[in-house]
Every structure is written in structure tokens, then in C-alpha cells.
GROMACS .gro file of C-alpha atoms in nm:
model
  468
    1MET     CA    1   3.077   0.912   3.631
    2SER     CA    2   3.077   0.881   3.253
    3ALA     CA    3   2.866   0.565   3.276
    4LYS     CA    4   2.615   0.750   3.487
    5THR     CA    5   2.608   1.040   3.243
    6SER     CA    6   2.555   0.801   2.952
    7SER     CA    7   2.271   0.632   3.139
    8GLU     CA    8   2.110   0.964   3.214
    9GLU     CA    9   2.135   1.068   2.850
   10THR     CA   10   1.980   0.739   2.741
   11GLY     CA   11   1.697   0.782   2.987
   12GLU     CA   12   1.639   1.138   2.870
   13GLU     CA   13   1.630   1.025   2.507
   14THR     CA   14   1.384   0.749   2.588
   15ALA     CA   15   1.161   0.999   2.765
   16HIS     CA   16   1.166   1.224   2.459
   17VAL     CA   17   1.071   0.937   2.229
   18SER     CA   18   0.790   0.817   2.453
   19ASN     CA   19   0.657   1.171   2.463
   20TYR     CA   20   0.639   1.260   2.096
   21LEU     CA   21   0.604   0.928   1.910
   22PRO     CA   22   0.234   0.893   2.002
   23LYS     CA   23   0.186   1.255   1.898
   24LEU     CA   24   0.341   1.181   1.559
   25ASP     CA   25   0.136   0.865   1.517
   26LEU     CA   26  -0.191   1.047   1.581
   27SER     CA   27  -0.093   1.333   1.351
   28LEU     CA   28   0.021   1.117   1.059
   29ILE     CA   29  -0.136   0.771   1.047
   30PRO     CA   30  -0.515   0.829   1.070
   31ILE     CA   31  -0.540   1.108   0.815
   32LEU     CA   32  -0.285   0.963   0.572
   33GLY     CA   33  -0.441   0.620   0.619
   34CYS     CA   34  -0.773   0.767   0.506
   35THR     CA   35  -0.613   0.847   0.169
   36TYR     CA   36  -0.536   0.476   0.131
   37THR     CA   37  -0.892   0.381   0.228
   38ILE     CA   38  -1.016   0.618  -0.043
   39LEU     CA   39  -0.792   0.443  -0.294
   40PHE     CA   40  -0.956   0.108  -0.224
   41LEU     CA   41  -1.308   0.250  -0.208
   42ASP     CA   42  -1.269   0.418  -0.546
   43ARG     CA   43  -1.109   0.103  -0.686
   44THR     CA   44  -1.384  -0.133  -0.569
   45ASN     CA   45  -1.691   0.084  -0.622
   46ILE     CA   46  -1.689   0.021  -0.997
   47ALA     CA   47  -1.724  -0.353  -0.924
   48ASN     CA   48  -2.020  -0.278  -0.697
   49ALA     CA   49  -2.168  -0.048  -0.962
   50ARG     CA   50  -2.133  -0.325  -1.219
   51ILE     CA   51  -2.350  -0.556  -1.009
   52GLU     CA   52  -2.614  -0.283  -0.990
   53GLY     CA   53  -2.638  -0.239  -1.368
   54LEU     CA   54  -2.349  -0.011  -1.476
   55GLU     CA   55  -2.283  -0.198  -1.802
   56LYS     CA   56  -2.648  -0.198  -1.909
   57GLY     CA   57  -2.702   0.162  -1.800
   58LEU     CA   58  -2.419   0.295  -2.021
   59HIS     CA   59  -2.464   0.039  -2.303
   60MET     CA   60  -2.105  -0.081  -2.259
   61PRO     CA   61  -1.950  -0.327  -2.510
   62ALA     CA   62  -1.858  -0.682  -2.406
   63ASN     CA   63  -1.503  -0.584  -2.307
   64GLY     CA   64  -1.604  -0.243  -2.174
   65TYR     CA   65  -1.570  -0.325  -1.807
   66ALA     CA   66  -1.218  -0.466  -1.848
   67THR     CA   67  -1.121  -0.155  -2.045
   68CYS     CA   68  -1.245   0.064  -1.759
   69LEU     CA   69  -1.010  -0.124  -1.527
   70TRP     CA   70  -0.688  -0.117  -1.729
   71ILE     CA   71  -0.724   0.241  -1.854
   72PHE     CA   72  -0.707   0.353  -1.491
   73PHE     CA   73  -0.363   0.196  -1.440
   74ILE     CA   74  -0.186   0.367  -1.731
   75PRO     CA   75  -0.161   0.711  -1.563
   76PHE     CA   76  -0.158   0.553  -1.217
   77VAL     CA   77   0.180   0.392  -1.291
   78LEU     CA   78   0.328   0.683  -1.488
   79ILE     CA   79   0.234   0.966  -1.251
   80GLU     CA   80   0.350   0.839  -0.911
   81ILE     CA   81   0.725   0.908  -0.945
   82PRO     CA   82   0.693   1.265  -1.081
   83SER     CA   83   0.416   1.325  -0.824
   84ASN     CA   84   0.642   1.234  -0.532
   85MET     CA   85   0.923   1.446  -0.674
   86ILE     CA   86   0.690   1.746  -0.702
   87MET     CA   87   0.579   1.693  -0.343
   88SER     CA   88   0.946   1.695  -0.239
   89LEU     CA   89   1.013   2.043  -0.375
   90PRO     CA   90   1.097   2.302  -0.104
   91ARG     CA   91   0.799   2.528  -0.172
   92ILE     CA   92   0.542   2.248  -0.189
   93ARG     CA   93   0.346   2.168   0.126
   94PRO     CA   94   0.221   1.806   0.157
   95ASN     CA   95  -0.118   1.905   0.297
   96VAL     CA   96  -0.187   2.143   0.007
   97PHE     CA   97  -0.053   1.904  -0.257
   98LEU     CA   98  -0.242   1.598  -0.131
   99GLY     CA   99  -0.555   1.798  -0.045
  100ILE     CA  100  -0.588   1.953  -0.391
  101ASN     CA  101  -0.538   1.617  -0.560
  102MET     CA  102  -0.793   1.451  -0.335
  103ILE     CA  103  -1.063   1.713  -0.389
  104ILE     CA  104  -1.019   1.684  -0.767
  105LEU     CA  105  -1.034   1.306  -0.734
  106GLY     CA  106  -1.360   1.335  -0.540
  107ILE     CA  107  -1.514   1.555  -0.809
  108ILE     CA  108  -1.411   1.311  -1.083
  109SER     CA  109  -1.542   1.016  -0.882
  110THR     CA  110  -1.876   1.190  -0.835
  111CYS     CA  111  -1.896   1.264  -1.208
  112GLN     CA  112  -1.881   0.889  -1.279
  113GLY     CA  113  -2.233   0.877  -1.141
  114LEU     CA  114  -2.344   1.162  -1.365
  115THR     CA  115  -2.191   1.063  -1.699
  116LYS     CA  116  -2.433   0.965  -1.975
  117SER     CA  117  -2.196   0.765  -2.196
  118TYR     CA  118  -1.941   0.485  -2.191
  119GLY     CA  119  -1.682   0.717  -2.349
  120GLY     CA  120  -1.736   0.966  -2.069
  121LEU     CA  121  -1.676   0.694  -1.810
  122LEU     CA  122  -1.349   0.594  -1.981
  123ALA     CA  123  -1.227   0.955  -1.975
  124LEU     CA  124  -1.315   0.985  -1.607
  125ARG     CA  125  -1.139   0.657  -1.521
  126PHE     CA  126  -0.823   0.783  -1.692
  127LEU     CA  127  -0.837   1.111  -1.498
  128MET     CA  128  -0.894   0.919  -1.175
  129GLY     CA  129  -0.571   0.730  -1.238
  130ILE     CA  130  -0.382   1.060  -1.255
  131PHE     CA  131  -0.508   1.211  -0.931
  132GLU     CA  132  -0.539   0.889  -0.733
  133ALA     CA  133  -0.174   0.805  -0.806
  134THR     CA  134  -0.059   1.099  -0.594
  135LEU     CA  135  -0.230   0.988  -0.274
  136PRO     CA  136  -0.096   0.650  -0.149
  137ALA     CA  137   0.258   0.711  -0.277
  138GLY     CA  138   0.268   1.061  -0.126
  139ALA     CA  139   0.126   0.939   0.204
  140ALA     CA  140   0.374   0.649   0.231
  141TYR     CA  141   0.657   0.885   0.138
  142LEU     CA  142   0.566   1.131   0.414
  143ILE     CA  143   0.538   0.852   0.672
  144SER     CA  144   0.883   0.719   0.581
  145GLU     CA  145   1.033   1.062   0.647
  146TYR     CA  146   0.926   1.068   1.012
  147TYR     CA  147   1.034   0.729   1.145
  148THR     CA  148   1.357   0.539   1.199
  149ARG     CA  149   1.415   0.201   1.041
  150LYS     CA  150   1.313   0.029   1.365
  151GLU     CA  151   0.994   0.233   1.400
  152ALA     CA  152   0.883   0.217   1.036
  153PRO     CA  153   0.739  -0.139   1.004
  154LEU     CA  154   0.462  -0.092   1.260
  155ARG     CA  155   0.370   0.250   1.115
  156PHE     CA  156   0.345   0.110   0.762
  157ALA     CA  157   0.130  -0.171   0.902
  158MET     CA  158  -0.102   0.089   1.055
  159PHE     CA  159  -0.111   0.273   0.722
  160PHE     CA  160  -0.195  -0.037   0.518
  161THR     CA  161  -0.459  -0.131   0.773
  162PHE     CA  162  -0.663   0.165   0.652
  163GLY     CA  163  -0.644   0.018   0.302
  164ILE     CA  164  -0.786  -0.313   0.424
  165LEU     CA  165  -1.080  -0.122   0.571
  166GLY     CA  166  -1.178  -0.028   0.214
  167PRO     CA  167  -1.301  -0.372   0.104
  168CYS     CA  168  -1.438  -0.428   0.457
  169ILE     CA  169  -1.687  -0.146   0.421
  170SER     CA  170  -1.724  -0.108   0.044
  171GLY     CA  171  -1.964  -0.397  -0.006
  172LEU     CA  172  -2.183  -0.297   0.288
  173LEU     CA  173  -2.192   0.063   0.167
  174ALA     CA  174  -2.293  -0.051  -0.179
  175TYR     CA  175  -2.561  -0.279  -0.035
  176GLY     CA  176  -2.710   0.015   0.153
  177ILE     CA  177  -2.677   0.262  -0.134
  178ARG     CA  178  -2.852   0.025  -0.377
  179ASN     CA  179  -3.176   0.104  -0.192
  180MET     CA  180  -3.150   0.458  -0.332
  181ASN     CA  181  -3.231   0.325  -0.678
  182GLY     CA  182  -3.477   0.563  -0.845
  183ILE     CA  183  -3.421   0.861  -0.613
  184GLN     CA  184  -3.416   1.179  -0.825
  185GLY     CA  185  -3.447   0.956  -1.131
  186LYS     CA  186  -3.099   0.804  -1.089
  187GLU     CA  187  -3.015   0.434  -1.089
  188GLY     CA  188  -2.859   0.276  -0.780
  189TRP     CA  189  -2.518   0.235  -0.944
  190ARG     CA  190  -2.498   0.611  -1.002
  191TRP     CA  191  -2.554   0.679  -0.632
  192ILE     CA  192  -2.263   0.449  -0.545
  193PHE     CA  193  -2.027   0.678  -0.737
  194ILE     CA  194  -2.193   1.003  -0.628
  195LEU     CA  195  -2.200   0.939  -0.254
  196GLU     CA  196  -1.852   0.786  -0.233
  197GLY     CA  197  -1.721   1.078  -0.440
  198ILE     CA  198  -1.878   1.324  -0.197
  199PHE     CA  199  -1.715   1.130   0.088
  200THR     CA  200  -1.376   1.172  -0.083
  201ILE     CA  201  -1.431   1.548  -0.112
  202ALA     CA  202  -1.519   1.569   0.257
  203ILE     CA  203  -1.198   1.385   0.357
  204SER     CA  204  -0.994   1.620   0.135
  205PHE     CA  205  -1.077   1.916   0.359
  206LEU     CA  206  -0.942   1.723   0.659
  207VAL     CA  207  -0.623   1.659   0.460
  208PHE     CA  208  -0.580   2.034   0.409
  209PHE     CA  209  -0.602   2.103   0.781
  210LEU     CA  210  -0.446   1.795   0.941
  211VAL     CA  211  -0.159   1.661   0.729
  212PRO     CA  212   0.174   1.786   0.871
  213ASP     CA  213   0.473   1.920   0.678
  214PHE     CA  214   0.807   1.740   0.638
  215PRO     CA  215   1.002   1.687   0.965
  216GLU     CA  216   1.233   1.988   0.925
  217ARG     CA  217   0.929   2.219   0.886
  218THR     CA  218   0.675   2.042   1.104
  219LYS     CA  219   0.461   2.235   1.351
  220VAL     CA  220   0.332   1.922   1.521
  221LEU     CA  221   0.632   1.910   1.756
  222SER     CA  222   0.789   2.167   1.984
  223GLY     CA  223   1.129   2.311   1.897
  224ALA     CA  224   1.314   2.072   2.130
  225GLU     CA  225   1.116   1.771   2.010
  226LYS     CA  226   1.177   1.860   1.645
  227ALA     CA  227   1.551   1.900   1.705
  228HIS     CA  228   1.563   1.564   1.878
  229LEU     CA  229   1.366   1.398   1.596
  230LEU     CA  230   1.591   1.540   1.323
  231GLU     CA  231   1.905   1.429   1.505
  232LYS     CA  232   1.762   1.082   1.562
  233LEU     CA  233   1.670   1.050   1.192
  234ARG     CA  234   2.013   1.177   1.086
  235ARG     CA  235   2.189   0.916   1.298
  236ASP     CA  236   1.963   0.640   1.168
  237LYS     CA  237   1.927   0.725   0.798
  238GLY     CA  238   2.177   0.998   0.717
  239ASP     CA  239   2.093   1.329   0.553
  240GLN     CA  240   1.747   1.300   0.396
  241LYS     CA  241   1.737   1.646   0.236
  242LEU     CA  242   1.670   1.655  -0.136
  243SER     CA  243   1.885   1.837  -0.387
  244ILE     CA  244   1.742   1.767  -0.731
  245ARG     CA  245   2.050   1.888  -0.915
  246SER     CA  246   2.276   1.645  -0.731
  247VAL     CA  247   2.058   1.336  -0.784
  248ASN     CA  248   2.192   1.064  -1.013
  249TRP     CA  249   1.859   0.975  -1.169
  250VAL     CA  250   1.987   0.680  -1.370
  251LYS     CA  251   2.130   0.521  -1.055
  252THR     CA  252   1.823   0.603  -0.848
  253LEU     CA  253   1.570   0.468  -1.100
  254GLY     CA  254   1.777   0.154  -1.153
  255ASP     CA  255   1.843   0.080  -0.784
  256TYR     CA  256   1.788  -0.289  -0.715
  257LYS     CA  257   1.693  -0.197  -0.356
  258ILE     CA  258   1.380  -0.042  -0.510
  259TRP     CA  259   1.306  -0.292  -0.787
  260PHE     CA  260   1.323  -0.613  -0.582
  261PRO     CA  261   1.078  -0.494  -0.312
  262THR     CA  262   0.851  -0.363  -0.591
  263LEU     CA  263   0.846  -0.706  -0.753
  264MET     CA  264   0.775  -0.867  -0.415
  265PHE     CA  265   0.490  -0.623  -0.355
  266PHE     CA  266   0.347  -0.703  -0.700
  267CYS     CA  267   0.354  -1.076  -0.626
  268CYS     CA  268   0.183  -1.045  -0.287
  269ASP     CA  269  -0.070  -0.789  -0.411
  270MET     CA  270  -0.185  -1.048  -0.665
  271THR     CA  271  -0.333  -1.241  -0.372
  272ALA     CA  272  -0.510  -0.939  -0.222
  273ALA     CA  273  -0.639  -0.824  -0.560
  274SER     CA  274  -0.760  -1.172  -0.655
  275MET     CA  275  -0.956  -1.241  -0.337
  276SER     CA  276  -1.233  -1.000  -0.433
  277ALA     CA  277  -1.285  -1.200  -0.754
  278PHE     CA  278  -1.391  -1.522  -0.583
  279ILE     CA  279  -1.491  -1.438  -0.225
  280PRO     CA  280  -1.859  -1.388  -0.333
  281THR     CA  281  -1.857  -1.732  -0.502
  282ILE     CA  282  -1.732  -1.912  -0.191
  283LEU     CA  283  -1.976  -1.734   0.037
  284THR     CA  284  -2.262  -1.821  -0.197
  285GLU     CA  285  -2.160  -2.189  -0.189
  286LEU     CA  286  -2.182  -2.173   0.190
  287GLY     CA  287  -2.544  -2.067   0.154
  288TRP     CA  288  -2.498  -1.706   0.261
  289LYS     CA  289  -2.667  -1.430   0.068
  290ALA     CA  290  -2.675  -1.051   0.051
  291ALA     CA  291  -2.603  -0.880   0.383
  292ARG     CA  292  -2.493  -1.196   0.564
  293ALA     CA  293  -2.244  -1.278   0.289
  294GLN     CA  294  -2.100  -0.927   0.317
  295TYR     CA  295  -2.083  -0.962   0.693
  296MET     CA  296  -1.902  -1.297   0.675
  297SER     CA  297  -1.636  -1.146   0.450
  298ILE     CA  298  -1.535  -0.896   0.719
  299PRO     CA  299  -1.348  -1.152   0.941
  300ILE     CA  300  -1.132  -1.241   0.641
  301TRP     CA  301  -1.007  -0.885   0.606
  302LEU     CA  302  -0.977  -0.839   0.983
  303THR     CA  303  -0.744  -1.140   0.989
  304GLY     CA  304  -0.518  -0.952   0.749
  305ILE     CA  305  -0.520  -0.649   0.978
  306VAL     CA  306  -0.427  -0.849   1.290
  307ALA     CA  307  -0.156  -1.053   1.113
  308GLN     CA  308  -0.007  -0.739   0.960
  309LEU     CA  309   0.006  -0.536   1.280
  310PHE     CA  310   0.140  -0.819   1.496
  311SER     CA  311   0.412  -0.930   1.254
  312CYS     CA  312   0.532  -0.573   1.196
  313TRP     CA  313   0.540  -0.507   1.570
  314VAL     CA  314   0.757  -0.817   1.624
  315SER     CA  315   0.972  -0.728   1.322
  316GLY     CA  316   1.043  -0.384   1.467
  317LYS     CA  317   1.155  -0.549   1.792
  318VAL     CA  318   1.390  -0.806   1.636
  319GLY     CA  319   1.516  -0.591   1.345
  320TRP     CA  320   1.452  -0.851   1.071
  321ARG     CA  321   1.224  -0.824   0.767
  322PHE     CA  322   1.278  -1.113   0.526
  323PRO     CA  323   1.178  -1.401   0.763
  324PHE     CA  324   0.837  -1.239   0.801
  325VAL     CA  325   0.802  -1.186   0.425
  326LEU     CA  326   0.881  -1.554   0.367
  327MET     CA  327   0.638  -1.657   0.639
  328GLY     CA  328   0.366  -1.450   0.471
  329ILE     CA  329   0.443  -1.615   0.137
  330MET     CA  330   0.418  -1.965   0.287
  331ILE     CA  331   0.086  -1.884   0.455
  332ALA     CA  332  -0.059  -1.740   0.132
  333MET     CA  333   0.060  -2.045  -0.062
  334VAL     CA  334  -0.149  -2.269   0.166
  335GLY     CA  335  -0.457  -2.074   0.060
  336TRP     CA  336  -0.373  -2.091  -0.311
  337ILE     CA  337  -0.300  -2.465  -0.295
  338ILE     CA  338  -0.641  -2.532  -0.139
  339GLN     CA  339  -0.806  -2.335  -0.420
  340ILE     CA  340  -0.615  -2.529  -0.687
  341VAL     CA  341  -0.707  -2.865  -0.530
  342TYR     CA  342  -1.070  -2.754  -0.537
  343SER     CA  343  -1.033  -2.637  -0.897
  344GLU     CA  344  -0.892  -2.971  -1.014
  345THR     CA  345  -1.086  -3.220  -0.799
  346HIS     CA  346  -1.400  -3.024  -0.695
  347ALA     CA  347  -1.371  -3.225  -0.372
  348VAL     CA  348  -1.282  -2.950  -0.126
  349SER     CA  349  -1.566  -2.846   0.102
  350PRO     CA  350  -1.681  -2.482   0.106
  351GLY     CA  351  -1.574  -2.459   0.470
  352VAL     CA  352  -1.215  -2.547   0.382
  353ARG     CA  353  -1.222  -2.292   0.099
  354TYR     CA  354  -1.351  -2.035   0.346
  355PHE     CA  355  -1.054  -2.115   0.572
  356SER     CA  356  -0.818  -2.069   0.276
  357LEU     CA  357  -0.928  -1.706   0.246
  358PHE     CA  358  -0.804  -1.637   0.600
  359ALA     CA  359  -0.464  -1.782   0.506
  360MET     CA  360  -0.449  -1.573   0.189
  361SER     CA  361  -0.552  -1.254   0.367
  362GLY     CA  362  -0.309  -1.296   0.657
  363GLY     CA  363  -0.021  -1.402   0.432
  364SER     CA  364  -0.057  -1.128   0.174
  365PHE     CA  365  -0.100  -0.837   0.413
  366ILE     CA  366   0.198  -0.944   0.626
  367GLN     CA  367   0.405  -0.905   0.310
  368MET     CA  368   0.271  -0.565   0.200
  369ALA     CA  369   0.368  -0.357   0.501
  370MET     CA  370   0.687  -0.554   0.562
  371THR     CA  371   0.811  -0.518   0.203
  372THR     CA  372   0.747  -0.143   0.197
  373SER     CA  373   0.929  -0.080   0.525
  374TRP     CA  374   1.212  -0.313   0.417
  375MET     CA  375   1.263  -0.106   0.105
  376THR     CA  376   1.267   0.231   0.284
  377ASN     CA  377   1.501   0.086   0.550
  378ASN     CA  378   1.769   0.033   0.283
  379LEU     CA  379   1.739   0.368   0.102
  380ARG     CA  380   1.923   0.688   0.185
  381GLY     CA  381   1.825   1.035   0.071
  382ARG     CA  382   1.486   1.188   0.006
  383ALA     CA  383   1.509   1.138  -0.371
  384SER     CA  384   1.552   0.762  -0.338
  385VAL     CA  385   1.270   0.732  -0.085
  386ALA     CA  386   1.040   0.942  -0.305
  387VAL     CA  387   1.109   0.723  -0.610
  388GLY     CA  388   1.092   0.400  -0.409
  389THR     CA  389   0.756   0.464  -0.242
  390ALA     CA  390   0.612   0.577  -0.575
  391MET     CA  391   0.730   0.265  -0.758
  392ILE     CA  392   0.629   0.012  -0.497
  393LEU     CA  393   0.274   0.148  -0.470
  394GLY     CA  394   0.247   0.222  -0.843
  395LEU     CA  395   0.397  -0.075  -1.024
  396GLY     CA  396   0.326  -0.301  -0.728
  397ASN     CA  397  -0.046  -0.231  -0.744
  398CYS     CA  398  -0.058  -0.333  -1.110
  399ALA     CA  399  -0.138  -0.681  -0.983
  400ASN     CA  400  -0.498  -0.557  -0.981
  401PHE     CA  401  -0.482  -0.545  -1.360
  402VAL     CA  402  -0.353  -0.904  -1.379
  403ALA     CA  403  -0.618  -1.030  -1.137
  404SER     CA  404  -0.897  -0.865  -1.334
  405ASN     CA  405  -0.794  -1.056  -1.646
  406VAL     CA  406  -0.705  -1.406  -1.519
  407PHE     CA  407  -1.026  -1.466  -1.323
  408ILE     CA  408  -1.235  -1.542  -1.630
  409LYS     CA  409  -1.609  -1.522  -1.577
  410LYS     CA  410  -1.691  -1.836  -1.778
  411GLU     CA  411  -1.449  -2.038  -1.559
  412ALA     CA  412  -1.643  -1.965  -1.239
  413PRO     CA  413  -1.656  -2.108  -0.978
  414TYR     CA  414  -1.335  -2.310  -1.037
  415TYR     CA  415  -1.116  -2.039  -1.194
  416PRO     CA  416  -0.824  -2.268  -1.292
  417THR     CA  417  -0.640  -1.990  -1.477
  418GLY     CA  418  -0.670  -1.746  -1.189
  419PHE     CA  419  -0.570  -1.990  -0.915
  420ARG     CA  420  -0.266  -2.119  -1.102
  421THR     CA  421  -0.153  -1.767  -1.185
  422GLY     CA  422  -0.193  -1.664  -0.822
  423LEU     CA  423   0.011  -1.955  -0.690
  424GLY     CA  424   0.278  -1.903  -0.955
  425LEU     CA  425   0.323  -1.536  -0.869
  426THR     CA  426   0.327  -1.612  -0.497
  427MET     CA  427   0.607  -1.865  -0.550
  428ALA     CA  428   0.788  -1.614  -0.770
  429GLY     CA  429   0.773  -1.372  -0.477
  430ALA     CA  430   0.968  -1.621  -0.266
  431VAL     CA  431   1.239  -1.646  -0.533
  432VAL     CA  432   1.264  -1.267  -0.559
  433CYS     CA  433   1.283  -1.237  -0.180
  434MET     CA  434   1.568  -1.487  -0.145
  435THR     CA  435   1.758  -1.330  -0.435
  436PHE     CA  436   1.722  -0.989  -0.272
  437VAL     CA  437   1.849  -1.123   0.061
  438GLY     CA  438   2.148  -1.273  -0.121
  439LEU     CA  439   2.237  -0.939  -0.283
  440LEU     CA  440   2.209  -0.755   0.049
  441TRP     CA  441   2.423  -1.020   0.221
  442MET     CA  442   2.693  -0.993  -0.050
  443HIS     CA  443   2.700  -0.614  -0.009
  444ASN     CA  444   2.738  -0.639   0.369
  445LYS     CA  445   3.006  -0.907   0.338
  446LYS     CA  446   3.213  -0.689   0.101
  447LEU     CA  447   3.164  -0.388   0.327
  448ASP     CA  448   3.275  -0.584   0.634
  449LYS     CA  449   3.588  -0.698   0.451
  450LYS     CA  450   3.673  -0.339   0.354
  451ARG     CA  451   3.635  -0.227   0.712
  452ARG     CA  452   3.851  -0.509   0.842
  453ASP     CA  453   4.116  -0.401   0.590
  454GLY     CA  454   4.086  -0.043   0.714
  455THR     CA  455   3.955   0.098   0.383
  456GLY     CA  456   3.583   0.109   0.463
  457ARG     CA  457   3.407   0.406   0.619
  458VAL     CA  458   3.158   0.409   0.900
  459ASP     CA  459   2.795   0.416   0.792
  460ASP     CA  460   2.719   0.739   0.609
  461GLN     CA  461   2.500   0.866   0.327
  462VAL     CA  462   2.683   0.666   0.059
  463GLU     CA  463   2.831   0.359   0.227
  464TYR     CA  464   2.627   0.173   0.487
  465ARG     CA  465   2.513  -0.175   0.589
  466TYR     CA  466   2.185  -0.297   0.445
  467GLN     CA  467   1.914  -0.450   0.660
  468TYR     CA  468   1.774  -0.797   0.601
   0.00000   0.00000   0.00000
């Protein structure tokens, strides 16, 4: 009788999950994913504007473009942790917090197309770093609050997929907008900023209306569904409620379960950030120009989407993370090695280099979603998750700054400095990954010994087994 009752309860639970998981996915992923698309659009539109005459139009100095890039990352890195902590406060609603930040970001982005001076552009880039920092970290944080450790990898893959759509469409948008050169007396590069800024403002209104609250206050689910979700999350991750006064900030900020995934994310993001620096060169060598070159870059990014979604789906089924991270590293290394052989011998055909971009895209994007979900899987408590998601998407994205400085224009099309740096950081990611696995294994081994001796507790908020 008890077996039958247990089976019935399991079947009832499964029915609940199958009912409201799709509802959660539709309520969270598309709108929060759009905030990540905006991040990449705003990050790449300055490169498109440069091609259309930004530097000449604002009489920028020789190092002016590089300065515009790095000045963005100063507030971007510093703001993300306090931003996520503010969003965690009981009286703060995620839709209002993210919506206000996005609408301000859209206004600032639009103003880049209206500024008359280089100094004005620098000020606007700094302000963009402040308000853009709140969006991807806040979105990833909110996603992590709704899903169990088994469910999280695929949802993070969906989220990062929206980011990959940014470079997919950015070049084509810029190619179309360039035809507006001269309209209302404005150069084409100004329209790139203006129209994409207006697009950001439009999305911000959807954020206000569509982004749900935290699980305990959500209105997306019915009362019974919400109760079931909260109980399921409690069993899987413990008590996630935040009490700022009780947080040990020194321990939280120094947690190796946050720092190691952040370093891994940095290493893999170097590949994604670098690709935009030499994709145009390779496509030009293949004889493709303008619209066709932009079109032929789309399959490269789509490969990243497919590899990311499939690997995270399998990972969620088997319950492992690190084998997929290592697989992504190995695949990306193949791409980097091809580029280095070309750099040193000049004997690699453009077709082989084109293939290498597929390896780099697939390998790097497998790592991004997997590393983020792996980190959140091993954190307990809302404070740790808030800090972790902020750090991994803040410090981790600083690879864009490195990529912008190691791909030296005068070294084109061989880029020896950039290719060697990329391969070195990719290999460093493998070392960090294996070290992290070793630390998690040692923790679990000690915990198992304590439990065999009768001194260890069952998994709770403080003492629990870590996932590999």
C-alpha cells in the first residue's frame, strides 16, 4: 500500500512539474534573454559605428577607440555585485528595477548618436557601463532562483542563446542602417546608435510588464503551483531567502565556488570576444563581401546555439557539468590551433580557417552556460547566488577588454599576439576546471568520511555535497 501511495505521489509531482515548467520558461527566458541580447547589441554597435566613420566624425585621437572600450568595463565590473544585492531587497521588484535601468540605458545609448564630442562619447560609455551591468547579472540571478540544479543548465543555455543572437543580427542591422547616412543631416554611424537605443527603450517597457517577481511572490503560478515550486526548491537548494544582516560577506566574496567558475568563464569568453576581431578578415579572404559576408557569419553563431542547447540538455539528464566544460575547451582549442598554424606558416586555406570558427563558437558557448549553471548548482542562499551571478557575468566578461587589446590592427590578418593569447587562456581554463573539480572532490570525500563516522549531517543550508 505504501509503495502504491509513493508511486501516486511521484506521479502527481511529475504532473505538477510538467504543467508549470513550460509556463515558467515562457514567462522568464524570452524577456530576460532579451536583456542579454541588448547587452551584445550595445557592445557591438560601437564597432559597427567605427566602420561607418565614428572616429573621423568625432575627431578621436589614435587611442580613442580603445579608450571607449575599456572605460565601459570599469563601472560594469564594479556595479554588478551591489546591483544584484539591491535587487534582492524585500521591497525591490525585479521588473521595476530591471525596467528602469534598461530605459535609462536606452536613453544613454541613443545619446551616443547625438553627442558632438569625443569627451561626450567617453562620458556616455562610462554611464552605459553602470546601467548595463544591472541587466545580465540581474536576469541570470532571477533565473537561478526558479530552477533546481537539474533544471538550471538548459535554462541558462536558453538565456545565453539570446546573447548569441546579438552578433548574429548586429552586423546585418548596421549594414541596413548605414543606408540612412545623411537623413536629417546625420551620418550613418549616428543612426546605428540612435535606432538601437530606441529599440532598447522599447524592450524596457516589456520588461516592466512581463518580468515576474521572485518565486515566493510570483503571480505567474497558481497558489498550489507556487507552493509546490517553493517546496521543490527548498528540498533541492535549501532556504534561499536573504537576510543581509546574517550574511558573512568576507566568506561570500571569497568563496572559491564563485571564483573558479568566474575564471573559467573569463577564459572561455576570450574565445567568443575574440571571434568578432577576425571573422571579417577570414570571410574577406574567402571572397565574400558586404551582405554575403554578414550572412555567412550567421552559421558560425548558430553552431554555438545548437552546441550549447544540446550539451546543457544532456548535462541536465546525466547530472554532470565538468566533462562538458572540458569537452568545450578541447573543441575551442582545435580552432585556436588552426589559427596559430595559419599565423606561423600562412599555409592554412581560408576554408579550414572558416571551419575553425565553428569549432571556436561551439566550444566556447558550451562552456558559458555550463559554467554558470555549475556555479549556481554549488551555492546555497540568495546572497551567494546574487554575488556569484554578478561576478561571473561581470569579471568574466572582462575578456572583451583583453580581446580588444591583443588583436593588434597592424598584425592583421595573422594576429600572432591575439591567437597565442587566446590559446593560452583556453588552456588555462582547462587547468582551472580540473583544479576546481579536485577541490569539490576533496570536499565531498571529507563529508562522506564524516557521515560514515556518524558526525556529518544530511544535506542542509551549511553542509552539503557539491556537484561536479
